[in-house]
Short mmCIF file of C-alpha atoms and ligand atoms in Angstrom, two decimals:
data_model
loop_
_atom_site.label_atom_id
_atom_site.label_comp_id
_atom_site.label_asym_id
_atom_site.label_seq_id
_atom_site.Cartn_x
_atom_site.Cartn_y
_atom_site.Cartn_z
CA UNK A 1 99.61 -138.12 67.53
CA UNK A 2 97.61 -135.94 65.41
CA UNK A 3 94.93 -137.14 62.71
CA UNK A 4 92.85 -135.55 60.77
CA UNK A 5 89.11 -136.92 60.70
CA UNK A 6 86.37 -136.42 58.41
CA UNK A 7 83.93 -134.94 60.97
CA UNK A 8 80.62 -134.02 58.71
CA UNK A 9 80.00 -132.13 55.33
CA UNK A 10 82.14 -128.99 55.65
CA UNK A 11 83.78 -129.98 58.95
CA UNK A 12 87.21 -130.89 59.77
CA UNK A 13 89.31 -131.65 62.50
CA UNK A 14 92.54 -132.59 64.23
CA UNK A 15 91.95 -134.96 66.80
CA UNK A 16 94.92 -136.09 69.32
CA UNK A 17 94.50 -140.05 68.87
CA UNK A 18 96.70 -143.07 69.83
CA UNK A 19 99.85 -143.04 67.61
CA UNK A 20 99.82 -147.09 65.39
CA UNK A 21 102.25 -149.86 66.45
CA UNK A 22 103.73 -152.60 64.48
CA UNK A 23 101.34 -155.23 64.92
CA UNK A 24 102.46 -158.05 61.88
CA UNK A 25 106.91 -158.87 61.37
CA UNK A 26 105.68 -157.57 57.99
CA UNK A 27 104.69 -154.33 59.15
CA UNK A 28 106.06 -150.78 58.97
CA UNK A 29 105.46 -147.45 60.25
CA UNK A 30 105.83 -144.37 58.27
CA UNK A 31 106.18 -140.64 59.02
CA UNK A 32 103.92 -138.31 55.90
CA UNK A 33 106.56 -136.31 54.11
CA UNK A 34 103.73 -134.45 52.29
CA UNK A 35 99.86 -136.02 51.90
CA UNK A 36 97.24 -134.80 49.46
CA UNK A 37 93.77 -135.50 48.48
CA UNK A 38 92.49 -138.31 46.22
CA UNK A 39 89.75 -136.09 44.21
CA UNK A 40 87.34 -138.24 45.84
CA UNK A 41 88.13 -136.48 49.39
CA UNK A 42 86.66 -133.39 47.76
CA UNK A 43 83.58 -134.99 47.01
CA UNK A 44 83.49 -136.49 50.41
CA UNK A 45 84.01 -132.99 52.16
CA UNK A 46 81.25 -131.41 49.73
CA UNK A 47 78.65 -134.16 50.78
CA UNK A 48 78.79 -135.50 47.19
CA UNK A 49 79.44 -139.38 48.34
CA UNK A 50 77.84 -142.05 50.85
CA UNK A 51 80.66 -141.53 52.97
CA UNK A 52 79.72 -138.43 53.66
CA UNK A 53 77.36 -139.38 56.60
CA UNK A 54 79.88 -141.53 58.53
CA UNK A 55 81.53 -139.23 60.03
CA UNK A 56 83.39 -138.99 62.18
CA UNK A 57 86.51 -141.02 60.63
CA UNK A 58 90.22 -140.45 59.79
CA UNK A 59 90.85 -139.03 55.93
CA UNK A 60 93.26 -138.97 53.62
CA UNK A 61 95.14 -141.89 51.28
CA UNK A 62 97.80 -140.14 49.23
CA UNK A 63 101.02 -139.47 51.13
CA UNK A 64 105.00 -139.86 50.23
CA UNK A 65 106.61 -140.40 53.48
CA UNK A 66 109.69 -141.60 55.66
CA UNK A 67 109.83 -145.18 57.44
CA UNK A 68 110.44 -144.72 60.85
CA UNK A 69 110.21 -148.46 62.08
CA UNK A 70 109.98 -151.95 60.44
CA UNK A 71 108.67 -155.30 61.64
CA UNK A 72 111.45 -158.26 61.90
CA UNK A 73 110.19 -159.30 58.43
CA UNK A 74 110.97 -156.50 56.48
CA UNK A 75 114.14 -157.29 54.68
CA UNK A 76 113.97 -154.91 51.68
CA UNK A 77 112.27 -151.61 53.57
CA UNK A 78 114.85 -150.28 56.20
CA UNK A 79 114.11 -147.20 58.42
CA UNK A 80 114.73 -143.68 56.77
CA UNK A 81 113.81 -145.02 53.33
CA UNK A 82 111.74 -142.74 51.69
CA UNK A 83 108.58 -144.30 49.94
CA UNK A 84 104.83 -143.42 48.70
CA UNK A 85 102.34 -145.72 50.34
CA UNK A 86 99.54 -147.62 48.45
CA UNK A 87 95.95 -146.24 49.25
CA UNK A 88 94.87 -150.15 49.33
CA UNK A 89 95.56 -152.67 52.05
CA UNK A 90 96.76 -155.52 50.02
CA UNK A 91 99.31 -158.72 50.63
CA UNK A 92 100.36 -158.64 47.55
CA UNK A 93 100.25 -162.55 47.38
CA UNK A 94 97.38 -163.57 46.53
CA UNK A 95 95.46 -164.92 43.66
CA UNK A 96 94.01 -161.33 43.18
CA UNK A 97 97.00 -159.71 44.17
CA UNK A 98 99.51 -161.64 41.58
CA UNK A 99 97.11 -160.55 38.73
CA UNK A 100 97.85 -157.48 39.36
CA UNK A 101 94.28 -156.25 41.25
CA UNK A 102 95.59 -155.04 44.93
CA UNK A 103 92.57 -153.18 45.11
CA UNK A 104 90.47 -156.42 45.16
CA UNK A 105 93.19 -158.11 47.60
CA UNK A 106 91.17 -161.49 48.67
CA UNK A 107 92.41 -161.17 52.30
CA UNK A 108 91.32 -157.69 52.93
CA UNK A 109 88.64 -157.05 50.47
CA UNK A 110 88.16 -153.13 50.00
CA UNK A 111 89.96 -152.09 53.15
CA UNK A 112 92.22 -148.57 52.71
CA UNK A 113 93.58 -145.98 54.40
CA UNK A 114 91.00 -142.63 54.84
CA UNK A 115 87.46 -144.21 54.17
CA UNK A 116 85.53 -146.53 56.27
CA UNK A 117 85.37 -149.29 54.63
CA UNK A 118 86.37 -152.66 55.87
CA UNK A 119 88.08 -151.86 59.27
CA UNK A 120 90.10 -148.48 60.37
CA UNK A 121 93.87 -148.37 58.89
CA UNK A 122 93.91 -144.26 59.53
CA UNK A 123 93.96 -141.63 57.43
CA UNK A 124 97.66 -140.42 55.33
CA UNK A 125 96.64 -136.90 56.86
CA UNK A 126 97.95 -138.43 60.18
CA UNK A 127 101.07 -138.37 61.89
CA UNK A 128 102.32 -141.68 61.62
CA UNK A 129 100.75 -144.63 59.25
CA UNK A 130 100.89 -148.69 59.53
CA UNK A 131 101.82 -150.33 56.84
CA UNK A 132 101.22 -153.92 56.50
CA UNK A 133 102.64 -155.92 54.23
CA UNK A 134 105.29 -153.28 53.40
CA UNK A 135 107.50 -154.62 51.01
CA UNK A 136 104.75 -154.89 49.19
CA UNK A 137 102.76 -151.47 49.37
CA UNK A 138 105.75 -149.02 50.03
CA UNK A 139 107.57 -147.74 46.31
CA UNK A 140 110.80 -146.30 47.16
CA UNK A 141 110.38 -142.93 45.92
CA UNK A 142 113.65 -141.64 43.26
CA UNK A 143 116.67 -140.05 45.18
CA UNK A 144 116.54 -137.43 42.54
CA UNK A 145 113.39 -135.77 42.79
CA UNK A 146 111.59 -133.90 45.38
CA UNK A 147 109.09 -136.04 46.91
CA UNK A 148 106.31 -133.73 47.56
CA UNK A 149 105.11 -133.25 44.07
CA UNK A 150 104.65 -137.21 44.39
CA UNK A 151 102.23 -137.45 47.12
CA UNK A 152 99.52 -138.29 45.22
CA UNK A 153 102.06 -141.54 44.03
CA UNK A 154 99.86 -143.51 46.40
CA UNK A 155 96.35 -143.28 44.12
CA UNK A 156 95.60 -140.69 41.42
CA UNK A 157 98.91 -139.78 39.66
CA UNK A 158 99.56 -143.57 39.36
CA UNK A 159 96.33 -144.00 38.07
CA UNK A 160 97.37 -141.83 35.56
CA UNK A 161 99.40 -144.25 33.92
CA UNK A 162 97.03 -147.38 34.50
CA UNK A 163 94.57 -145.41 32.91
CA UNK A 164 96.48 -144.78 29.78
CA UNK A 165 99.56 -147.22 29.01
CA UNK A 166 98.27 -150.67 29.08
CA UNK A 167 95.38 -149.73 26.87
CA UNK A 168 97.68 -147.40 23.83
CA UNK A 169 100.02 -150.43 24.26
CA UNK A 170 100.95 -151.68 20.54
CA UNK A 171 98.98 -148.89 19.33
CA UNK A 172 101.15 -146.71 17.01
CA UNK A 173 100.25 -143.20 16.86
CA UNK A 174 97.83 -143.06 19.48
CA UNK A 175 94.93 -140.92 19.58
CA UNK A 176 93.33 -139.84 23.46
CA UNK A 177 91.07 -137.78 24.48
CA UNK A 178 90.64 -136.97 28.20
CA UNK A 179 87.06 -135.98 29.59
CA UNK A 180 88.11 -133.90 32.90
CA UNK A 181 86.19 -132.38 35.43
CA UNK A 182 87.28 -134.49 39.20
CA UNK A 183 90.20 -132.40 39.59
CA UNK A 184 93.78 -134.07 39.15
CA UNK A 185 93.39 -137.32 37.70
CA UNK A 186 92.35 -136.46 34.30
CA UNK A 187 95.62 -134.49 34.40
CA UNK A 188 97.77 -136.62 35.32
CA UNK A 189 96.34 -138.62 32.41
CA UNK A 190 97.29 -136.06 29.92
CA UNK A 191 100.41 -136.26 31.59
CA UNK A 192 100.99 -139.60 30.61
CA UNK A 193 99.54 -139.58 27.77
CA UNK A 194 101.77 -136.70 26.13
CA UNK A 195 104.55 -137.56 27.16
CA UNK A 196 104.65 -141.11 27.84
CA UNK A 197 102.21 -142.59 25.98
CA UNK A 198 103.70 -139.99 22.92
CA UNK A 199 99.60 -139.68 22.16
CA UNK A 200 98.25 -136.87 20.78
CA UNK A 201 95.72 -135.72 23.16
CA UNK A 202 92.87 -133.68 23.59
CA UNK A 203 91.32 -132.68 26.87
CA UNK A 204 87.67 -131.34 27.11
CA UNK A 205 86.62 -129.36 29.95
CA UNK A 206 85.23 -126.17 31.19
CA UNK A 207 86.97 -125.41 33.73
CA UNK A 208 89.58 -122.31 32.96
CA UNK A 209 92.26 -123.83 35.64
CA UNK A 210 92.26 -127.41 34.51
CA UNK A 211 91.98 -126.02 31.26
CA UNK A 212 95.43 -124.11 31.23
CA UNK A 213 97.30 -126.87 33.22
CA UNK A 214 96.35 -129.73 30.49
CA UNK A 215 97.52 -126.94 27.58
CA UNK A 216 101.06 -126.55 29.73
CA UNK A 217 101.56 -130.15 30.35
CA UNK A 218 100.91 -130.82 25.91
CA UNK A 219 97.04 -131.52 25.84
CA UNK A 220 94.77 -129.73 22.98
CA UNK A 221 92.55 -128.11 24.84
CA UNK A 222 88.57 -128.03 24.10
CA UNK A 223 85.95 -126.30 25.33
CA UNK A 224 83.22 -129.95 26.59
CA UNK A 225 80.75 -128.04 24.73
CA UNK A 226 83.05 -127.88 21.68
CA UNK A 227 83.17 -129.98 18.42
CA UNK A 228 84.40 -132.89 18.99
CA UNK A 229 86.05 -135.87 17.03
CA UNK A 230 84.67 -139.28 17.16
CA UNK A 231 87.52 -141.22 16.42
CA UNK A 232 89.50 -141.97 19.60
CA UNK A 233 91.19 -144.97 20.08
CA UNK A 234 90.67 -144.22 24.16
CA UNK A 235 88.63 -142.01 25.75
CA UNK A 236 89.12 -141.23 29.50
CA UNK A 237 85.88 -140.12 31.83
CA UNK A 238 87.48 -138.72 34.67
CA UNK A 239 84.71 -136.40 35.36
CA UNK A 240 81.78 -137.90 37.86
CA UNK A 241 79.32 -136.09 35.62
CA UNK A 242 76.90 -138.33 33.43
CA UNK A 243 77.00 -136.57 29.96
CA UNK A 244 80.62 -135.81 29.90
CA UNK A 245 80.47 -139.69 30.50
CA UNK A 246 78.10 -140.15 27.59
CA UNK A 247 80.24 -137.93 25.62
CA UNK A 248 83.39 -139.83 26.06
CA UNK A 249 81.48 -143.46 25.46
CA UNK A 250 80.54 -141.66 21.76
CA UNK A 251 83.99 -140.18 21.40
CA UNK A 252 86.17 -143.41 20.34
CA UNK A 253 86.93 -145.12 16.79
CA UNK A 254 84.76 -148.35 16.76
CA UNK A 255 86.46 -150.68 18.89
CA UNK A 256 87.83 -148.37 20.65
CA UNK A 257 88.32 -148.10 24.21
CA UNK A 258 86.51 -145.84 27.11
CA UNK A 259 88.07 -146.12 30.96
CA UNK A 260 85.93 -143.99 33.49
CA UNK A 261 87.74 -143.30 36.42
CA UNK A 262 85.20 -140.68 38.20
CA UNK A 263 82.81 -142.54 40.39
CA UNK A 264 79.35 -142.35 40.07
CA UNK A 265 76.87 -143.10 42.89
CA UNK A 266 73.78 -143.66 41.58
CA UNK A 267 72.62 -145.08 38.06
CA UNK A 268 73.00 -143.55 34.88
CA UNK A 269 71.56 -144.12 31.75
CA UNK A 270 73.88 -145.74 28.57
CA UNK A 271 73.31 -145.01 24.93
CA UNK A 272 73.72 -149.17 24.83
CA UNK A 273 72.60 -149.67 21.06
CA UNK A 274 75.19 -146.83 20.48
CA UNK A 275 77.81 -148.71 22.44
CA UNK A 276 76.79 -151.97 20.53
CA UNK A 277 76.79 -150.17 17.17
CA UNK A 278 80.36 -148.89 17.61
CA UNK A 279 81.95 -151.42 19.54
CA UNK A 280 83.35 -149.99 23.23
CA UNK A 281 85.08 -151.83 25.22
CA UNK A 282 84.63 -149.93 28.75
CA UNK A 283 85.96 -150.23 31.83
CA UNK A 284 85.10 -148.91 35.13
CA UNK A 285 86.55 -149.87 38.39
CA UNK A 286 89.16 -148.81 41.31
CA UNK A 287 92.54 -148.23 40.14
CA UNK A 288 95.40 -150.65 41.51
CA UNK A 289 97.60 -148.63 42.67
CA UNK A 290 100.66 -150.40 43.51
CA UNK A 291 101.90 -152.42 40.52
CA UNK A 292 101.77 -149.04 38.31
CA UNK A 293 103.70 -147.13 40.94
CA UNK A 294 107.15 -148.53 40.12
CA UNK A 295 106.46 -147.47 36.42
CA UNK A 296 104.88 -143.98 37.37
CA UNK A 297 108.10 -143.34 39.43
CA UNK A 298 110.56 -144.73 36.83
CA UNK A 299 108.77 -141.77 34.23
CA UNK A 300 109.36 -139.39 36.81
CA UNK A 301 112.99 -139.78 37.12
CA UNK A 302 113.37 -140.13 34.05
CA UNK A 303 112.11 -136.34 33.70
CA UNK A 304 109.00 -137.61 31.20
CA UNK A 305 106.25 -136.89 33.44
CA UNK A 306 105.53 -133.20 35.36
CA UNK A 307 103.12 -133.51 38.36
CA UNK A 308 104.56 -130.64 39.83
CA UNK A 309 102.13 -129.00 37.16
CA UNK A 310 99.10 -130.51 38.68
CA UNK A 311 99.84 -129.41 42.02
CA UNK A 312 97.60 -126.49 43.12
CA UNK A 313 99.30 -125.39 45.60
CA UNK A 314 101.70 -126.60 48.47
CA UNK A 315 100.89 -126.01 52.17
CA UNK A 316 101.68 -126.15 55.77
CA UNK A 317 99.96 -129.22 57.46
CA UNK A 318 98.13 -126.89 60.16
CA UNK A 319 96.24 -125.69 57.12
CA UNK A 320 94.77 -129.06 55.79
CA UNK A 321 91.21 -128.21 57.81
CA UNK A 322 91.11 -124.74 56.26
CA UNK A 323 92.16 -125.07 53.08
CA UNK A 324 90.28 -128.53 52.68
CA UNK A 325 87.26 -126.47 53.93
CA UNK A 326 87.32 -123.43 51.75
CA UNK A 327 86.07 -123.34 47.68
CA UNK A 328 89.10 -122.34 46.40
CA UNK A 329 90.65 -125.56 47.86
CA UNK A 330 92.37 -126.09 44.20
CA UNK A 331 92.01 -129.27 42.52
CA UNK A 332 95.22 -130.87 44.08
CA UNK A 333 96.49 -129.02 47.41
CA UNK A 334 99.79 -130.42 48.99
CA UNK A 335 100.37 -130.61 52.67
CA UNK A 336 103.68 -130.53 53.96
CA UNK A 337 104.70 -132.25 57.27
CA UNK A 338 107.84 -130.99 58.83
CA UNK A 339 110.19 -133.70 59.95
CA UNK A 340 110.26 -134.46 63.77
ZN1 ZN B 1 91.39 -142.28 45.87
ZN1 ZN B 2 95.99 -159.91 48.36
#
């Protein structure tokens, strides 16, 4: 089969490599319907991450596919389901797991699909995927909607609502403001935040595209150099850049909340007597993808949430290399897979 591998900065391939097999009973194998980029891939491509000198190595965790074969032990996953796959390899049964905290699974540590980190499960820009433990990490994607608008199911777009609906929980009239700048996750925060979450909610940026896709999808829309209010009860960083960080930690009502879901790679400095003066309560860390699937998908068909507004633009697979490749890559390309 065909995968797509990370090669260097700037370089991308397909490489002809030997197709998976269920290994575990528990396992499955699935078939990408349509895979996209985490907005970390971009930063991977654009030498912006660690990663970016292991090359080469197979890339790619977001995909929505079809189950083309199950291990004897999958009872409640049958072939031709359709499902998103979890970017995390998790068993979904242990002490980690049952909290809720896949991404910290004890029996596979920080192992997922596309980076190369903790053995090789692939990359979602592949062919076919194993799945272990796949009652677990494959969500059944809703009959009614079309599934490749829900690729990114598997990390950001459900990271959306992790990043938003536990914390405005019990909250009424909630107040968010969404510091963007990765690409799609801070808007598939506003996402959930309008229309879920029913907050009113701001979204600072500079960035003209981002911009206009946070206005359609509810968001007030600020330029990050623009006055801004202080009085948040949650502030989302989902930028990677250190002062829109700062800005966000000084954003939020005291007591408030601040959850950063860019990554940042090397140290950077906190206004800490500013945090302890105010009171923030800040969280950064990996989403966990797979518990706030189920609810991310339930939204969708229930016609609250729109990620067909954060999509960039929808593709043929041969492209992923050269639109991956090229600056105007768009902050959330889709790459369809025709069926065999
Ligand atoms: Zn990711
Ligand atoms: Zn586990």
């Amino acid at each position: 089969m065909r995968s797509l591998m990370f090669v260097a900065p700037g370089r991308l391939r397909f490489d002809e490599v030997e197709a998976p097999r269920i290994i575990e009973p528990g396992d499955a194998l699935v078939r990408p319907l349509a895979a996209t980029t985490c907005d970390l891939d971009h930063h991977v491509i654009a030498d912006k991450t660690p990663f970016s000198g292991f090359g080469p190595f197979p890339l790619g965790h977001e995909c929505v596919g079809t189950v083309v074969e199950v291990g004897p032990d999958c009872a409640d996953v049958a072939v031709g389901d359709v499902v998103g796959v979890a970017w995390h390899i998790a068993c979904g049964s242990c002490a980690q797991c049952v909290l809720g905290h896949p991404a910290r699974c004890l029996r596979h540590g920080d192992a997922q699909y596309g980076l190369p980190v903790n053995g090789s499960w692939g990359g979602t820009f592949s062919e076919l995927i194993r799945v272990p433990y796949a009652e677990y990490n494959l969500a059944p994607l809703p009959p009614s909607v079309d599934p490749v608008h829900l690729a990114s199911i598997s990390d950001n777009l459900a990271l959306g609502w992790e990043t938003v609906m536990p914390t405005i929980h019990g909250i009424a009239d909630p107040q968010v403001a969404v510091f963007g700048g990765t690409g799609s996750i801070g808007l598939y925060c506003v996402d959930v935040a309008v229309h879920c979450a029913r907050a009113r909610t701001v979204y600072f940026d500079d960035d003209p595209i981002r911009m206009s896709v946070a206005a359609q999808l509810g968001a007030e829309v600020v330029d990050i150099n623009g006055k801004r209010e202080k009085d948040f009860h949650l502030a989302i960083d989902a930028s990677a850049d250190p002062d829109r960080l700062r800005k966000a930690l000084l954003s939020v009502m005291p007591e408030g909340h601040v959850n950063s879901v860019g990554i940042y790679f090397q140290d950077v400095t906190l206004p800490m007597l500013q945090l302890y003066v105010r009171g923030v309560h800040f969280h950064n860390g990996k989403g966990h993808a797979r518990p706030n699937m189920t609810p991310t998908l339930d939204a969708v068909a229930a016609g609250a949430l729109h990620p067909e507004l954060v999509t960039s633009g929808v593709y043929g697979w041969d492209e992923i290399p050269e639109v991956l490749t090229s600056p105007s890559a768009g902050h959330k390309p889709i790459f369809v897979l025709e069926p065999r």
